[in-house]
Amino acid sequence: MSLLGVPTRRVRIVVQTSLYLLWAYLIYATHYPMQNFVSDHIPVSIFLRIDPLVATVVMGGMRVGITILLLGLVTLGVSLLLGRIFCGWVCPLGATFDFYSWIVKKLGVRHYGPSPSWFRLKYYLFGAILLFALFGSVSPLIGLDPVVLLTRVAAAVLQPFGRVEGGLGWSIGDRPHYMGNFIDFSTLILFFAIMAYTTKVSRIWCRAVCPLGAYLATLSRYSVLRRQTDQCVHCNICSAACPTGAIDFNNAEIYNESECIKCFICSEECPVDANFFTLRSPLKANDSHGGVVELDRRSFVGTLVTTAIAVPFARIEAGTPGSQKKLLRPPMSREESDFLSSCIRCGECMKACPTGTLKPAGLEHGIRSLWTPVMTPLEAPCKEGCNACSVACPTDAITKYAVTDKYKFKAGTAVFNPSNCISFTEGKFCSECVRVCPTNAITIKKGWEPNPTGPQHRWGVSASGSEEIAPTGLNPTRPVHVNYDACVGCGACENSCNQIVFGQPAMTTTSQGRAVPTTFPKV
């Protein structure tokens, strides 16, 4: 089978490889400041935006249309006409499997063959994900989506790189509390387990687990691009070569359209050119030569009942940003309920963050918040003049904003505790919190400074702190309180104070006032 005189399989390989390289480059480009020719013209999260499962789950859970996810509807339309072509031509995880299969084949390992008996699992997972979305919740099962999974792997592995300006560096700190490190490692372990099993059975994830594959397979029941097997000699070479086990091993003329990813390997491997694809009427699609997967009714009903019981537990929260004041979200994030309904836990924002303040939440904020991004000021502040997390977010859980608008709304508010401040407890001149504050939100009381005539910081204190003790009878220049209307909750003061004060820092960033307008800049 050929396309414009070129074997269709070769065309597919060229397209698949090109798109995979684009995905890999965009993953690499997902770091501050994300300003290069490709990312200026193509959104870094484009592969997540064209994912129809992401679009369905997020828009279904929020009950509203999200413009940047409408490209997923295009993928749905193509799948209705041509079948699971996304799986064989576009999906980056599918391309990873195909490249791995090529290596395995070169090593002489035979890993093609029939699908395992549990290959219908993906349909039950897909049903569970939709039911969670129906109740307004993004299920942790969305992490099994192939594009989300591979993006999370890239975020876990590549996120620490690029943190040193002007060079390649590795910087990683503590995860927030419970299970934080386990979440990262569990993603990697799952990926390595998938690849290990793929050595035994080709594209095992696509065959048995992938919920996106199940979604597209369901839409493919009446696709018009179908396999024809005229003059088949029943050698079963195509059956043995099919990477998804779509072709029957007992009768090569029979295949499962729901499992066919339109890779055209069967056409190239056929010794008598009996395998080719042609357009057929959807009314004649599901004949004996192009069947679809039939689900066990009892198993499907059992899945729905189990999911319905699990929904209330999956929606358990440890509190809102108002009640859990250490629950700090990235700047300009949606209201908490909408945030949890639109965040797909892909890790793109964490990958893009230049300071590493965004980390995956563990269980300290409830099951529903698992893996969602939280700010960790003790480790790093939110960088001034950066909107990388907003640009990287594929679902607008972190709404898009210009850098100049970053401080129009609060992410939280810092609280000052003088009993932990060395200016009060030890009489030392410090004022580091004042110097690092990007909005001049910290009110100071002028006093003794070690070099009052030297260079001054823009907020009116000495350009650098010496931590010198003030002379007897004099108080050093010191912070007094935090201006609620000017503080944006970036965490810079807490991070700076934490590097100086033993024990609890004098500045603590809370989520109080999230999304409240600020007075910096004037709005």
Coordinates of C-alpha atoms in Angstrom, one line a residue:
M1 CA 0.0 0.0 0.0
S2 CA 1.4 3.4 -1.0
L3 CA 0.7 7.1 -0.6
L4 CA 1.8 9.2 -3.6
G5 CA 4.1 6.4 -4.6
V6 CA 5.7 6.1 -1.2
P7 CA 4.9 3.1 1.0
T8 CA 2.3 4.2 3.6
R9 CA 4.2 2.7 6.5
R10 CA 7.2 4.8 5.6
V11 CA 5.1 7.9 5.5
R12 CA 3.7 7.0 8.9
I13 CA 7.2 6.5 10.3
V14 CA 8.4 9.9 9.0
V15 CA 5.3 11.6 10.4
Q16 CA 5.5 9.8 13.7
T17 CA 9.2 10.4 14.2
S18 CA 8.8 14.1 13.3
L19 CA 6.0 14.6 15.8
Y20 CA 7.9 12.7 18.5
L21 CA 10.9 14.9 18.0
L22 CA 8.6 18.0 18.2
W23 CA 7.2 16.6 21.4
A24 CA 10.6 16.0 22.8
Y25 CA 11.8 19.5 21.9
L26 CA 8.7 21.1 23.4
I27 CA 9.3 19.1 26.6
Y28 CA 12.9 20.4 26.7
A29 CA 11.7 24.0 25.9
T30 CA 9.3 23.9 28.9
H31 CA 11.5 25.9 31.2
Y32 CA 11.9 29.5 32.0
P33 CA 11.8 31.8 30.1
M34 CA 10.4 29.6 27.3
Q35 CA 11.4 32.1 24.6
N36 CA 12.6 30.4 21.4
F37 CA 11.4 30.2 17.8
V38 CA 9.4 26.9 18.2
S39 CA 7.7 27.7 21.5
D40 CA 6.9 31.2 20.3
H41 CA 4.8 29.7 17.5
I42 CA 3.6 26.3 19.0
P43 CA 2.3 26.0 22.6
V44 CA 4.6 23.8 24.6
S45 CA 1.6 21.8 25.8
I46 CA 0.1 21.2 22.3
F47 CA 0.1 17.4 22.6
L48 CA -1.9 17.6 25.8
R49 CA -4.3 20.1 24.2
I50 CA -5.1 17.8 21.3
D51 CA -5.7 14.9 23.6
P52 CA -9.4 14.2 23.5
L53 CA -9.5 12.4 26.8
V54 CA -8.0 15.5 28.6
A55 CA -10.5 17.7 26.8
T56 CA -13.5 15.5 27.7
V57 CA -12.5 15.0 31.3
V58 CA -11.7 18.7 32.1
M59 CA -14.6 20.3 30.2
G60 CA -16.9 17.6 31.5
G61 CA -15.8 18.0 35.1
M62 CA -16.0 21.8 34.9
R63 CA -19.2 21.9 32.9
V64 CA -17.8 24.6 30.6
G65 CA -16.0 24.8 27.4
I66 CA -12.3 25.6 27.5
T67 CA -11.0 27.2 24.4
I68 CA -7.4 25.9 24.4
L69 CA -8.8 22.3 24.7
L70 CA -11.1 22.5 21.7
L71 CA -8.3 21.0 19.5
G72 CA -9.2 17.7 21.2
L73 CA -12.5 17.7 19.3
V74 CA -10.5 17.7 16.1
T75 CA -8.8 14.5 17.2
L76 CA -12.2 13.1 18.0
G77 CA -13.4 13.9 14.4
V78 CA -10.4 12.3 12.8
S79 CA -10.9 9.2 14.9
L80 CA -14.5 8.9 13.9
L81 CA -13.5 8.9 10.2
L82 CA -10.1 7.1 10.2
G83 CA -10.0 5.1 13.5
R84 CA -7.2 5.0 16.0
I85 CA -4.8 6.9 13.7
F86 CA -3.7 9.1 16.7
C87 CA -2.3 6.0 18.4
G88 CA -0.2 4.9 15.5
W89 CA 0.8 8.3 14.1
V90 CA 0.8 11.0 16.8
C91 CA 1.0 9.6 20.4
P92 CA 4.5 10.1 21.8
L93 CA 4.2 7.1 24.1
G94 CA 3.2 5.0 21.1
A95 CA 6.3 6.2 19.3
T96 CA 8.4 5.3 22.3
F97 CA 6.9 1.8 22.1
D98 CA 7.6 1.5 18.4
F99 CA 11.2 2.6 18.7
Y100 CA 11.7 0.2 21.6
S101 CA 10.2 -2.6 19.5
W102 CA 12.6 -1.9 16.7
I103 CA 15.5 -2.3 19.2
V104 CA 14.0 -5.5 20.6
K105 CA 13.6 -6.9 17.1
K106 CA 17.2 -6.1 16.3
L107 CA 18.2 -8.0 19.3
G108 CA 16.3 -11.0 18.1
V109 CA 13.6 -11.0 20.8
R110 CA 10.2 -12.1 19.6
H111 CA 7.5 -10.0 21.4
Y112 CA 4.6 -10.0 19.0
G113 CA 1.6 -12.1 19.6
P114 CA -2.0 -12.3 20.8
S115 CA -3.2 -9.8 23.4
P116 CA -3.6 -11.1 27.0
S117 CA -7.1 -12.1 28.2
W118 CA -7.3 -8.9 30.2
F119 CA -7.0 -6.6 27.2
R120 CA -10.5 -5.2 27.9
L121 CA -9.2 -3.5 31.1
K122 CA -8.7 -0.2 29.3
Y123 CA -12.4 0.1 28.6
Y124 CA -13.3 -0.3 32.2
L125 CA -10.7 2.3 33.2
F126 CA -12.1 4.6 30.5
G127 CA -15.6 4.2 31.9
A128 CA -14.4 4.9 35.5
I129 CA -12.6 8.1 34.3
L130 CA -15.7 9.4 32.6
L131 CA -17.8 8.6 35.7
F132 CA -15.4 10.6 37.9
A133 CA -15.7 13.5 35.4
L134 CA -19.5 13.3 35.5
F135 CA -19.2 13.9 39.3
G136 CA -17.0 16.9 38.7
S137 CA -13.7 15.3 39.7
V138 CA -10.5 14.7 37.8
S139 CA -9.7 11.1 38.8
P140 CA -6.1 10.1 39.5
L141 CA -6.7 7.6 36.7
I142 CA -6.2 10.4 34.2
G143 CA -2.6 9.8 35.0
L144 CA -2.9 6.7 32.9
D145 CA -3.5 8.7 29.8
P146 CA -0.4 8.1 27.6
V147 CA 0.4 11.8 26.9
V148 CA -0.1 12.7 30.5
L149 CA 1.9 9.8 31.7
L150 CA 4.9 10.4 29.4
T151 CA 4.8 14.2 30.3
R152 CA 4.9 13.3 34.0
V153 CA 7.9 11.0 33.4
A154 CA 9.6 13.9 31.6
A155 CA 8.8 16.3 34.4
A156 CA 10.0 13.9 37.0
V157 CA 13.3 13.2 35.2
L158 CA 14.0 16.5 33.5
Q159 CA 12.4 19.0 35.8
P160 CA 15.5 19.5 38.0
F161 CA 17.7 20.4 35.0
G162 CA 18.0 24.0 33.8
R163 CA 17.7 25.6 37.3
V164 CA 21.1 27.3 37.0
E165 CA 20.9 30.4 34.8
G166 CA 23.5 30.4 32.0
G167 CA 24.2 26.7 32.2
L168 CA 23.0 23.2 32.8
G169 CA 22.4 22.4 36.4
W170 CA 20.7 19.9 38.7
S171 CA 18.9 21.2 41.7
I172 CA 16.2 19.3 43.6
G173 CA 14.9 19.7 47.1
D174 CA 12.4 18.2 49.5
R175 CA 9.0 17.3 48.4
P176 CA 6.0 18.6 50.4
H177 CA 5.5 16.2 53.3
Y178 CA 3.8 12.9 52.9
M179 CA 4.5 10.7 49.8
G180 CA 6.0 13.6 47.8
N181 CA 9.1 11.7 46.7
F182 CA 7.1 8.5 46.3
I183 CA 4.9 10.2 43.7
D184 CA 7.8 11.0 41.5
F185 CA 9.4 7.6 41.9
S186 CA 6.1 5.8 41.4
T187 CA 5.7 7.5 38.0
L188 CA 9.2 6.3 36.9
I189 CA 8.6 2.8 38.3
L190 CA 5.4 2.5 36.4
F191 CA 7.0 3.6 33.2
F192 CA 9.9 1.2 33.6
A193 CA 7.4 -1.6 34.4
I194 CA 5.5 -0.8 31.2
M195 CA 8.7 -0.9 29.1
A196 CA 9.7 -4.2 30.8
Y197 CA 6.4 -5.9 29.9
T198 CA 6.6 -4.4 26.4
T199 CA 9.6 -6.7 25.9
K200 CA 7.3 -9.6 26.3
V201 CA 4.2 -8.3 24.5
S202 CA 4.4 -5.4 22.0
R203 CA 2.5 -2.2 22.9
I204 CA 1.0 -3.9 25.9
W205 CA -0.1 -0.5 27.3
C206 CA -2.0 0.3 24.1
R207 CA -3.6 -3.2 24.1
A208 CA -4.7 -3.5 27.7
V209 CA -4.5 -0.4 29.8
C210 CA -4.5 2.9 27.8
P211 CA -7.8 4.8 28.6
L212 CA -7.2 7.1 25.6
G213 CA -6.9 4.1 23.4
A214 CA -10.2 2.8 24.7
Y215 CA -11.8 6.2 24.0
L216 CA -10.5 6.3 20.4
A217 CA -11.4 2.6 20.0
T218 CA -15.0 3.3 21.0
L219 CA -15.2 6.1 18.4
S220 CA -13.6 3.8 15.8
R221 CA -16.4 1.4 15.7
Y222 CA -17.8 2.9 12.5
S223 CA -14.6 4.4 11.0
V224 CA -14.6 4.4 7.2
L225 CA -10.9 3.4 6.7
R226 CA -10.9 -0.4 6.8
R227 CA -8.6 -3.3 6.2
Q228 CA -9.2 -5.4 3.1
T229 CA -7.7 -8.9 2.6
D230 CA -8.5 -9.9 -0.9
Q231 CA -6.6 -13.0 -2.1
C232 CA -5.3 -13.8 1.4
V233 CA -3.4 -17.0 1.5
H234 CA -3.7 -17.4 5.3
C235 CA 0.0 -17.5 6.1
N236 CA -0.7 -15.5 9.3
I237 CA 2.5 -13.4 8.8
C238 CA 0.4 -10.2 9.3
S239 CA -1.1 -11.7 12.5
A240 CA 2.4 -12.3 13.9
A241 CA 3.6 -8.8 12.9
C242 CA 0.6 -6.7 14.2
P243 CA 1.9 -4.7 17.1
T244 CA -1.5 -4.5 18.9
G245 CA -2.7 -8.0 18.2
A246 CA -5.7 -6.7 16.2
I247 CA -5.5 -9.5 13.6
D248 CA -6.9 -12.9 14.4
F249 CA -4.3 -15.6 14.7
N250 CA -6.6 -18.4 13.5
N251 CA -8.0 -16.5 10.5
A252 CA -5.9 -13.5 9.2
E253 CA -8.9 -12.2 7.3
I254 CA -10.6 -11.3 10.5
Y255 CA -9.3 -8.3 12.5
N256 CA -10.6 -6.1 15.3
E257 CA -11.1 -2.6 14.1
S258 CA -11.2 -1.2 17.6
E259 CA -7.6 -2.4 18.2
C260 CA -6.2 -1.4 14.8
I261 CA -3.9 1.7 15.0
K262 CA -3.5 2.1 11.3
C263 CA 0.3 1.4 11.4
F264 CA 0.1 -0.4 8.0
I265 CA 2.7 -3.0 9.1
C266 CA 0.4 -5.7 7.9
S267 CA 0.4 -4.2 4.4
E268 CA 4.2 -4.2 4.2
E269 CA 4.7 -7.6 5.7
C270 CA 2.1 -9.4 3.5
P271 CA 4.0 -11.5 0.9
V272 CA 1.2 -11.5 -1.6
D273 CA -0.1 -7.9 -1.2
A274 CA -3.4 -9.1 0.1
N275 CA -3.5 -6.5 3.0
F276 CA -4.5 -3.0 2.1
F277 CA -6.8 -0.3 3.5
T278 CA -9.7 1.3 1.7
L279 CA -12.6 3.5 2.4
R280 CA -15.8 1.7 3.2
S281 CA -19.4 2.7 4.1
P282 CA -19.8 2.9 7.9
L283 CA -23.0 1.0 7.5
K284 CA -21.0 -2.0 6.4
A285 CA -18.1 -1.4 8.9
N286 CA -18.8 -4.1 11.5
D287 CA -18.9 -7.2 9.3
S288 CA -17.2 -10.4 10.0
H289 CA -13.9 -9.1 8.8
G290 CA -13.8 -5.9 11.0
G291 CA -15.3 -6.6 14.3
V292 CA -15.2 -4.5 17.5
V293 CA -14.5 -5.3 21.1
E294 CA -17.5 -6.7 23.1
L295 CA -17.4 -6.0 26.8
D296 CA -18.6 -8.3 29.5
R297 CA -21.8 -6.7 30.8
R298 CA -21.3 -7.9 34.4
S299 CA -17.7 -6.6 34.6
F300 CA -18.7 -3.2 33.1
V301 CA -21.6 -2.7 35.5
G302 CA -19.3 -3.8 38.4
T303 CA -16.8 -1.2 37.3
L304 CA -19.4 1.6 37.3
V305 CA -20.7 0.6 40.7
T306 CA -17.2 0.4 42.2
T307 CA -16.4 3.8 40.7
A308 CA -19.6 5.4 42.0
I309 CA -18.7 4.1 45.5
A310 CA -15.1 5.4 45.2
V311 CA -16.1 8.9 43.9
P312 CA -16.8 10.4 47.4
F313 CA -13.5 9.1 48.7
A314 CA -11.6 10.5 45.7
R315 CA -13.2 13.9 46.4
I316 CA -11.9 14.1 50.0
E317 CA -10.0 17.3 50.6
A318 CA -8.0 18.3 53.7
G319 CA -9.3 21.8 53.3
T320 CA -9.4 24.9 51.0
P321 CA -6.7 27.5 50.8
G322 CA -8.7 29.5 53.3
S323 CA -8.7 26.8 55.9
Q324 CA -5.4 25.1 55.0
K325 CA -3.2 28.1 55.0
K326 CA -0.1 26.2 53.8
L327 CA -2.0 25.1 50.7
L328 CA -0.3 27.6 48.3
R329 CA -1.2 27.4 44.6
P330 CA 0.7 28.9 41.7
P331 CA -0.2 32.6 41.0
M332 CA -3.4 33.2 39.0
S333 CA -4.7 29.7 39.6
R334 CA -8.4 29.1 39.4
E335 CA -10.6 29.0 42.4
E336 CA -9.8 25.8 44.3
S337 CA -12.8 23.7 43.3
D338 CA -12.3 24.6 39.6
F339 CA -8.6 24.2 40.0
L340 CA -9.0 20.6 41.2
S341 CA -11.5 19.9 38.3
S342 CA -9.2 21.2 35.6
C343 CA -5.7 20.2 36.8
I344 CA -4.7 16.9 35.1
R345 CA -1.5 16.4 37.2
C346 CA 0.7 16.4 34.1
G347 CA 3.6 18.2 35.8
E348 CA 4.2 20.7 33.1
C349 CA 4.1 23.7 35.5
M350 CA 6.6 22.0 37.8
K351 CA 8.9 21.3 34.8
A352 CA 8.6 25.0 33.7
C353 CA 9.2 26.5 37.1
P354 CA 12.7 28.1 37.1
T355 CA 13.2 28.0 40.9
G356 CA 11.6 24.7 41.8
T357 CA 9.1 26.1 44.2
L358 CA 6.3 24.1 42.5
K359 CA 6.2 20.5 43.9
P360 CA 3.6 17.7 43.7
A361 CA 1.3 17.6 46.7
G362 CA 1.2 14.4 48.7
L363 CA -1.7 13.4 51.0
E364 CA -1.4 16.4 53.3
H365 CA -4.1 18.3 51.4
G366 CA -6.4 15.3 50.8
I367 CA -6.7 12.6 48.2
R368 CA -8.2 14.9 45.6
S369 CA -5.1 17.2 45.7
L370 CA -2.7 14.4 45.1
W371 CA 0.1 15.4 42.6
T372 CA -1.4 18.9 42.1
P373 CA 1.2 21.7 42.2
V374 CA 1.8 23.5 45.4
M375 CA 4.3 26.3 46.2
T376 CA 7.1 25.5 48.7
P377 CA 8.6 28.8 49.8
L378 CA 11.0 27.2 52.2
E379 CA 12.7 25.6 49.2
A380 CA 12.4 28.5 46.7
P381 CA 10.4 31.6 46.0
C382 CA 8.2 32.3 43.0
K383 CA 10.4 34.2 40.6
E384 CA 9.7 37.8 39.8
G385 CA 8.9 38.5 36.2
C386 CA 8.1 34.8 35.4
N387 CA 4.8 33.4 34.1
A388 CA 6.2 30.0 32.9
C389 CA 3.7 27.9 34.8
S390 CA 0.9 29.8 33.2
V391 CA 2.3 29.3 29.7
A392 CA 2.9 25.6 30.3
C393 CA -0.5 24.7 31.8
P394 CA -2.5 22.8 29.1
T395 CA -5.9 23.2 30.7
D396 CA -5.9 26.8 32.1
A397 CA -6.0 25.5 35.6
I398 CA -3.4 28.2 36.0
T399 CA -5.0 30.9 33.9
K400 CA -3.0 32.6 31.2
Y401 CA -1.6 36.0 32.1
A402 CA 1.0 38.5 30.9
V403 CA 4.1 39.0 33.1
T404 CA 3.0 42.6 33.7
D405 CA -0.3 41.3 35.3
K406 CA 1.4 38.7 37.6
Y407 CA 0.9 40.8 40.7
K408 CA -2.6 42.1 40.1
F409 CA -4.0 39.3 42.3
K410 CA -2.6 37.7 45.4
A411 CA -1.4 34.1 45.6
G412 CA -1.4 34.5 49.3
T413 CA -0.1 36.6 52.2
A414 CA 3.0 36.6 54.3
V415 CA 2.8 36.8 58.0
F416 CA 5.5 38.4 60.2
N417 CA 6.4 36.9 63.6
P418 CA 8.9 39.2 65.3
S419 CA 9.7 36.6 68.0
N420 CA 11.6 34.7 65.3
C421 CA 13.3 37.7 63.7
I422 CA 17.0 38.2 64.6
S423 CA 16.5 42.0 64.4
F424 CA 14.3 41.7 67.5
T425 CA 15.8 38.6 69.2
E426 CA 19.5 39.5 68.7
G427 CA 19.5 43.2 67.8
K428 CA 21.1 42.5 64.4
F429 CA 20.7 44.5 61.2
C430 CA 19.3 42.1 58.6
S431 CA 16.3 43.3 56.5
E432 CA 16.8 40.5 53.9
C433 CA 13.0 40.1 53.7
V434 CA 12.7 43.8 52.7
R435 CA 15.3 43.6 50.0
V436 CA 13.8 40.5 48.3
C437 CA 10.2 41.6 48.4
P438 CA 9.2 42.4 44.8
T439 CA 6.2 44.7 45.8
N440 CA 7.5 46.7 48.9
A441 CA 4.9 45.0 51.0
I442 CA 6.9 45.0 54.2
T443 CA 6.7 48.1 56.4
I444 CA 10.0 48.9 58.1
K445 CA 10.9 51.1 61.1
K446 CA 14.1 52.9 60.3
G447 CA 16.9 52.6 62.8
W448 CA 20.6 51.9 63.0
E449 CA 22.3 50.6 59.8
P450 CA 26.0 49.7 59.4
N451 CA 26.6 51.9 56.4
P452 CA 23.8 54.5 56.1
T453 CA 25.6 56.5 53.5
G454 CA 26.4 53.6 51.2
P455 CA 24.4 52.2 48.3
Q456 CA 20.7 51.9 49.1
H457 CA 18.3 49.2 48.0
R458 CA 15.2 50.4 46.0
W459 CA 13.0 49.9 49.1
G460 CA 15.1 52.3 51.2
V461 CA 17.4 50.0 53.2
S462 CA 21.1 49.3 53.0
A463 CA 21.9 47.3 49.8
S464 CA 23.3 44.4 51.8
G465 CA 22.9 43.1 55.3
S466 CA 25.9 42.5 57.4
E467 CA 24.0 41.0 60.4
E468 CA 26.0 43.3 62.6
I469 CA 24.7 43.9 66.1
A470 CA 23.4 47.4 66.6
P471 CA 25.3 49.5 69.2
T472 CA 24.0 49.5 72.7
G473 CA 20.9 51.5 73.1
L474 CA 20.1 51.5 69.4
N475 CA 17.7 49.4 67.4
P476 CA 18.5 48.3 63.9
T477 CA 16.3 49.0 60.9
R478 CA 13.7 46.2 61.1
P479 CA 10.5 45.0 59.6
V480 CA 7.3 45.8 61.5
H481 CA 4.5 44.1 59.6
V482 CA 3.3 43.0 56.2
N483 CA 1.0 45.1 54.1
Y484 CA -1.9 42.9 53.2
D485 CA -3.0 44.8 50.2
A486 CA 0.5 44.9 48.6
C487 CA 1.8 41.4 49.5
V488 CA 1.4 38.9 46.7
G489 CA 2.4 35.7 48.5
C490 CA 5.4 34.9 46.4
G491 CA 7.3 33.4 49.3
A492 CA 10.5 35.4 48.7
C493 CA 10.6 36.7 52.2
E494 CA 10.1 33.3 53.8
N495 CA 12.7 31.7 51.7
S496 CA 15.3 34.4 52.4
C497 CA 14.5 34.4 56.2
N498 CA 14.8 30.6 56.3
Q499 CA 18.4 30.9 55.2
I500 CA 19.2 33.1 58.1
V501 CA 17.1 32.1 61.0
F502 CA 17.6 28.9 62.9
G503 CA 14.3 27.2 63.4
Q504 CA 11.0 28.6 62.1
P505 CA 11.5 31.7 59.9
A506 CA 10.0 35.0 61.0
M507 CA 8.2 35.3 57.7
T508 CA 5.6 32.6 56.8
T509 CA 3.7 32.5 53.6
T510 CA 0.0 31.6 53.8
S511 CA -2.8 31.2 51.3
Q512 CA -4.9 33.8 53.0
G513 CA -6.3 36.3 50.5
R514 CA -5.8 34.1 47.5
A515 CA -7.1 35.8 44.3
V516 CA -7.8 39.1 46.1
P517 CA -6.7 42.2 44.0
T518 CA -3.6 43.9 45.2
T519 CA -2.3 47.5 45.1
F520 CA 0.8 46.5 43.1
P521 CA 0.7 47.5 40.4
K522 CA -2.2 50.0 40.7
V523 CA -5.3 48.4 39.3

